[in-house]
Amino acid sequence: MDYIFETRMEVRDYECDIEGIVNNANYLHYIEHTRHLFLRSLGVSFAEMHARGIDAVVARMSMQFKIPLRCDDEFISRLALHKEGIKYVFHQDIFRASDERLSFRSKVELVCLVNGQLSNSPEYDEVFKKFI
């Protein structure tokens, strides 16, 4: 995978279930936060785009859980991006930092609503031009 962005995070105790592993729903938070940090690294504010009537929303997602993360584990969240039609497709993987083992793999398809209508977004195309 040709990753274009990565960030490090740490599992917090309240994100773990009774089995002592990260509850599956938290992986969605991790990858969403990674996408927001990626946008910010490109000088784009998700909130500012929304204020302009441009909303990138998740249309479809597939997930694979490989090895569990546990409390206090540090992990690396990485993403790759390409475009298919009007969809921005993010491939997002999470690796346990201690041994670089793949913990979670996902494919997230986003579409844009421009003033509430499904549409291509010239603004996001411009922001992502060197990746798509």
Coordinates of N, CA and C in Angstrom, one line a residue:
M1 N 0.9 -1.2 0.0 CA 0.0 0.0 0.0 C 0.9 1.2 0.0
D2 N 0.6 2.2 -0.8 CA 1.3 3.5 -0.9 C 0.6 4.5 0.0
Y3 N 1.0 4.5 1.3 CA 0.3 5.4 2.2 C 0.8 6.8 2.0
I4 N -0.1 7.8 2.2 CA 0.2 9.2 2.0 C 0.2 10.0 3.3
F5 N -0.3 9.3 4.4 CA -0.4 10.0 5.6 C -0.4 9.0 6.7
E6 N 0.2 9.4 7.9 CA 0.1 8.5 9.1 C 0.1 9.4 10.3
T7 N -0.4 8.8 11.4 CA -0.4 9.5 12.7 C -0.3 8.4 13.8
R8 N 0.2 8.8 14.9 CA 0.3 7.8 16.0 C -0.7 8.2 17.1
M9 N -1.3 7.2 17.7 CA -2.2 7.4 18.8 C -2.0 6.3 19.8
E10 N -2.7 6.4 20.9 CA -2.6 5.5 22.0 C -4.0 5.1 22.5
V11 N -4.1 3.8 22.7 CA -5.4 3.2 23.2 C -5.6 3.7 24.7
R12 N -6.8 4.3 24.9 CA -7.1 4.7 26.3 C -8.0 3.6 26.9
D13 N -7.9 3.5 28.2 CA -8.5 2.4 29.0 C -10.0 2.3 28.7
Y14 N -10.7 3.4 28.6 CA -12.1 3.4 28.5 C -12.6 2.9 27.1
E15 N -11.6 2.8 26.1 CA -11.9 2.3 24.8 C -11.9 0.7 24.7
C16 N -11.6 0.1 25.9 CA -11.5 -1.4 25.9 C -12.8 -2.0 26.5
D17 N -13.1 -3.2 26.0 CA -14.2 -3.9 26.5 C -13.9 -4.8 27.7
I18 N -14.8 -5.6 28.1 CA -14.5 -6.5 29.3 C -13.5 -7.5 29.0
E19 N -13.2 -7.8 27.7 CA -12.1 -8.7 27.3 C -10.8 -8.1 27.4
G20 N -10.7 -6.8 27.6 CA -9.4 -6.1 27.7 C -8.9 -5.7 26.3
I21 N -9.7 -5.7 25.3 CA -9.3 -5.3 23.9 C -10.1 -4.1 23.5
V22 N -9.6 -3.4 22.5 CA -10.4 -2.2 22.0 C -11.7 -2.7 21.4
N23 N -12.8 -2.0 21.9 CA -14.1 -2.3 21.3 C -14.1 -1.9 19.9
N24 N -14.7 -2.8 19.0 CA -14.7 -2.6 17.6 C -15.1 -1.2 17.2
A25 N -16.1 -0.5 17.8 CA -16.6 0.8 17.4 C -15.5 1.8 17.5
N26 N -14.5 1.7 18.3 CA -13.5 2.7 18.5 C -12.6 2.8 17.3
Y27 N -12.4 1.7 16.5 CA -11.6 1.8 15.3 C -12.2 2.8 14.3
L28 N -13.5 3.0 14.3 CA -14.1 4.0 13.5 C -13.7 5.4 13.9
H29 N -13.6 5.6 15.2 CA -13.2 6.9 15.7 C -11.7 7.1 15.3
Y30 N -10.9 6.1 15.4 CA -9.5 6.2 15.1 C -9.3 6.6 13.6
I31 N -10.0 5.9 12.7 CA -9.8 6.2 11.3 C -10.5 7.6 10.9
E32 N -11.6 7.9 11.5 CA -12.2 9.2 11.2 C -11.2 10.3 11.7
H33 N -10.6 10.2 12.9 CA -9.7 11.2 13.4 C -8.5 11.3 12.4
T34 N -8.0 10.2 11.9 CA -6.9 10.2 11.0 C -7.3 11.0 9.7
R35 N -8.5 10.8 9.2 CA -8.9 11.5 8.0 C -8.9 13.0 8.3
H36 N -9.4 13.4 9.5 CA -9.5 14.8 9.8 C -8.1 15.4 10.0
L37 N -7.2 14.6 10.6 CA -5.8 15.1 10.7 C -5.2 15.3 9.3
F38 N -5.5 14.3 8.4 CA -5.0 14.4 7.1 C -5.4 15.7 6.4
L39 N -6.7 16.0 6.5 CA -7.3 17.2 5.9 C -6.6 18.4 6.5
R40 N -6.4 18.4 7.8 CA -5.8 19.6 8.5 C -4.3 19.7 8.0
S41 N -3.6 18.6 7.7 CA -2.2 18.7 7.2 C -2.2 19.3 5.8
L42 N -3.3 19.3 5.1 CA -3.4 19.9 3.8 C -4.0 21.3 3.9
G43 N -4.2 21.8 5.1 CA -4.7 23.1 5.3 C -6.2 23.3 5.1
V44 N -6.9 22.1 5.3 CA -8.4 22.1 5.1 C -9.0 21.9 6.5
S45 N -10.1 22.6 6.8 CA -10.9 22.4 8.0 C -12.2 21.8 7.5
F46 N -12.4 20.6 8.1 CA -13.7 19.9 7.8 C -14.9 20.8 8.2
A47 N -14.8 21.5 9.3 CA -15.9 22.4 9.8 C -16.0 23.6 8.8
E48 N -14.9 24.1 8.3 CA -15.0 25.2 7.4 C -15.6 24.8 6.1
M49 N -15.3 23.6 5.6 CA -15.9 23.1 4.4 C -17.4 23.0 4.6
H50 N -17.8 22.5 5.8 CA -19.2 22.3 6.1 C -19.9 23.7 6.1
A51 N -19.3 24.7 6.6 CA -19.9 26.0 6.7 C -20.1 26.6 5.2
R52 N -19.3 26.1 4.3 CA -19.4 26.5 2.9 C -20.4 25.7 2.1
G53 N -21.0 24.7 2.8 CA -22.0 23.9 2.2 C -21.5 22.6 1.5
I54 N -20.2 22.3 1.9 CA -19.6 21.1 1.3 C -19.3 20.1 2.4
D55 N -20.1 18.9 2.3 CA -19.9 17.9 3.3 C -19.5 16.6 2.7
A56 N -18.3 16.1 3.2 CA -17.9 14.8 2.8 C -18.5 13.8 3.8
V57 N -19.2 12.8 3.3 CA -19.9 11.9 4.1 C -19.6 10.4 3.8
V58 N -19.5 9.6 4.7 CA -19.2 8.2 4.5 C -20.5 7.5 3.8
A59 N -20.2 6.9 2.7 CA -21.2 6.2 1.9 C -21.2 4.7 2.1
R60 N -20.0 4.2 2.3 CA -19.8 2.7 2.5 C -18.5 2.5 3.2
M61 N -18.4 1.4 3.9 CA -17.2 1.1 4.7 C -17.1 -0.5 4.8
S62 N -15.9 -1.0 4.6 CA -15.7 -2.4 4.9 C -14.5 -2.4 5.9
M63 N -14.6 -3.4 6.8 CA -13.6 -3.5 7.9 C -13.2 -4.9 8.1
Q64 N -11.9 -5.1 8.5 CA -11.3 -6.4 8.8 C -10.6 -6.2 10.1
F65 N -10.9 -7.0 11.1 CA -10.2 -6.9 12.4 C -9.2 -8.1 12.4
K66 N -7.9 -7.7 12.6 CA -6.8 -8.7 12.5 C -6.3 -9.1 13.8
I67 N -5.6 -8.3 14.5 CA -5.1 -8.6 15.9 C -5.6 -7.5 16.8
P68 N -6.0 -7.8 18.0 CA -6.5 -6.8 18.9 C -5.5 -5.8 19.4
L69 N -5.9 -4.6 19.6 CA -5.2 -3.6 20.4 C -5.7 -3.7 21.8
R70 N -4.8 -3.4 22.7 CA -5.1 -3.4 24.2 C -4.8 -2.1 24.8
C71 N -5.2 -1.9 26.0 CA -5.0 -0.7 26.8 C -3.5 -0.3 26.7
D72 N -3.3 1.0 26.5 CA -2.0 1.6 26.4 C -1.1 1.2 25.2
D73 N -1.7 0.4 24.3 CA -0.9 0.1 23.1 C -0.8 1.4 22.3
E74 N 0.3 1.7 21.8 CA 0.5 2.7 20.8 C 0.3 2.1 19.4
F75 N -0.4 2.9 18.5 CA -0.6 2.4 17.2 C -0.4 3.5 16.2
I76 N -0.2 3.0 14.9 CA 0.0 3.9 13.8 C -1.2 3.7 12.8
S77 N -1.8 4.8 12.6 CA -3.0 4.8 11.6 C -2.5 5.4 10.3
R78 N -2.6 4.7 9.2 CA -2.1 5.1 7.9 C -3.2 5.1 6.9
L79 N -3.1 6.0 5.9 CA -4.1 6.0 4.9 C -3.5 6.2 3.5
A80 N -4.3 5.7 2.6 CA -4.0 5.9 1.1 C -5.3 6.4 0.5
L81 N -5.2 7.0 -0.6 CA -6.4 7.6 -1.2 C -6.4 7.5 -2.7
H82 N -7.6 7.2 -3.3 CA -7.8 7.4 -4.7 C -9.2 7.8 -5.0
K83 N -9.5 8.1 -6.2 CA -10.9 8.5 -6.5 C -11.5 7.5 -7.6
E84 N -12.8 7.2 -7.4 CA -13.5 6.3 -8.3 C -14.8 7.1 -8.6
G85 N -14.9 7.7 -9.8 CA -16.1 8.4 -10.1 C -16.2 9.6 -9.2
I86 N -17.3 9.7 -8.4 CA -17.5 10.9 -7.5 C -17.0 10.4 -6.1
K87 N -16.6 9.2 -5.9 CA -16.2 8.7 -4.6 C -14.8 8.9 -4.3
Y88 N -14.4 9.3 -3.1 CA -13.1 9.4 -2.6 C -12.9 8.1 -1.8
V89 N -12.0 7.2 -2.2 CA -11.8 6.0 -1.5 C -10.5 6.0 -0.6
F90 N -10.7 5.8 0.7 CA -9.6 5.8 1.6 C -9.4 4.4 2.0
H91 N -8.1 3.9 1.9 CA -7.7 2.7 2.4 C -7.0 3.0 3.7
Q92 N -7.5 2.6 4.8 CA -7.0 3.0 6.1 C -6.6 1.7 7.0
D93 N -5.4 1.7 7.4 CA -4.9 0.5 8.1 C -4.3 1.0 9.4
I94 N -4.5 0.2 10.4 CA -3.9 0.5 11.8 C -2.9 -0.6 12.1
F95 N -1.7 -0.2 12.5 CA -0.7 -1.1 12.9 C -0.3 -0.9 14.4
R96 N -0.1 -2.0 15.1 CA 0.4 -1.9 16.5 C 1.8 -1.4 16.4
A97 N 2.2 -0.4 17.1 CA 3.5 0.2 16.9 C 4.6 -0.6 17.4
S98 N 4.4 -1.4 18.4 CA 5.5 -2.2 19.1 C 6.1 -3.3 18.1
D99 N 5.3 -3.8 17.2 CA 5.8 -4.8 16.2 C 5.3 -4.6 14.8
E100 N 4.6 -3.5 14.5 CA 4.1 -3.2 13.2 C 3.2 -4.2 12.6
R101 N 2.5 -5.0 13.5 CA 1.6 -5.9 13.0 C 0.2 -5.3 12.7
L102 N -0.4 -5.7 11.6 CA -1.6 -5.1 11.1 C -2.7 -5.5 12.1
S103 N -3.4 -4.5 12.7 CA -4.5 -4.7 13.6 C -5.8 -4.6 13.0
F104 N -5.9 -3.6 12.0 CA -7.2 -3.3 11.5 C -7.0 -2.8 10.0
R105 N -7.9 -3.2 9.2 CA -7.9 -2.8 7.8 C -9.3 -2.3 7.4
S106 N -9.3 -1.2 6.6 CA -10.6 -0.7 6.2 C -10.5 0.0 4.8
K107 N -11.7 0.0 4.2 CA -11.9 0.7 3.0 C -13.1 1.6 3.2
V108 N -12.9 2.9 3.1 CA -13.9 3.9 3.4 C -14.2 4.7 2.1
E109 N -15.5 4.7 1.7 CA -15.8 5.4 0.5 C -16.6 6.7 1.0
L110 N -16.1 7.8 0.6 CA -16.8 9.1 0.9 C -17.4 9.7 -0.4
V111 N -18.5 10.4 -0.2 CA -19.1 11.2 -1.3 C -19.3 12.6 -0.7
C112 N -19.5 13.5 -1.6 CA -19.8 14.9 -1.2 C -21.2 15.3 -1.5
L113 N -21.7 16.0 -0.5 CA -23.0 16.7 -0.6 C -22.6 18.2 -0.7
V114 N -23.0 18.8 -1.8 CA -22.8 20.2 -2.0 C -24.1 20.9 -1.9
N115 N -24.3 21.7 -0.8 CA -25.6 22.3 -0.5 C -26.7 21.3 -0.5
G116 N -26.3 20.1 0.1 CA -27.3 19.1 0.4 C -27.6 18.2 -0.8
Q117 N -26.9 18.4 -1.9 CA -27.1 17.5 -3.1 C -25.8 16.7 -3.4
L118 N -26.0 15.4 -3.7 CA -24.9 14.6 -4.1 C -24.2 15.2 -5.3
S119 N -22.9 15.4 -5.2 CA -22.2 16.1 -6.3 C -20.7 15.9 -6.2
N120 N -20.1 16.1 -7.4 CA -18.7 16.1 -7.4 C -18.2 17.4 -6.7
S121 N -17.1 17.4 -6.0 CA -16.6 18.6 -5.3 C -15.3 19.1 -5.9
P122 N -15.4 20.1 -6.7 CA -14.1 20.7 -7.2 C -13.1 21.1 -6.1
E123 N -13.7 21.5 -5.0 CA -12.8 22.0 -3.8 C -12.0 20.8 -3.3
Y124 N -12.7 19.7 -3.0 CA -11.9 18.5 -2.6 C -11.0 17.9 -3.6
D125 N -11.4 18.0 -4.9 CA -10.6 17.5 -6.0 C -9.3 18.4 -6.0
E126 N -9.4 19.7 -5.8 CA -8.2 20.5 -5.8 C -7.3 20.2 -4.6
V127 N -7.9 20.0 -3.4 CA -7.1 19.6 -2.2 C -6.4 18.3 -2.4
F128 N -7.1 17.3 -3.0 CA -6.5 16.0 -3.2 C -5.8 15.8 -4.5
K129 N -5.6 16.8 -5.3 CA -5.1 16.6 -6.7 C -3.8 15.8 -6.8
K130 N -2.9 15.9 -5.9 CA -1.7 15.2 -6.1 C -1.8 13.7 -5.6
F131 N -2.9 13.4 -5.1 CA -3.1 12.0 -4.6 C -4.1 11.2 -5.5
I132 N -5.0 11.9 -6.2 CA -6.0 11.2 -7.0 C -5.7 11.4 -8.5

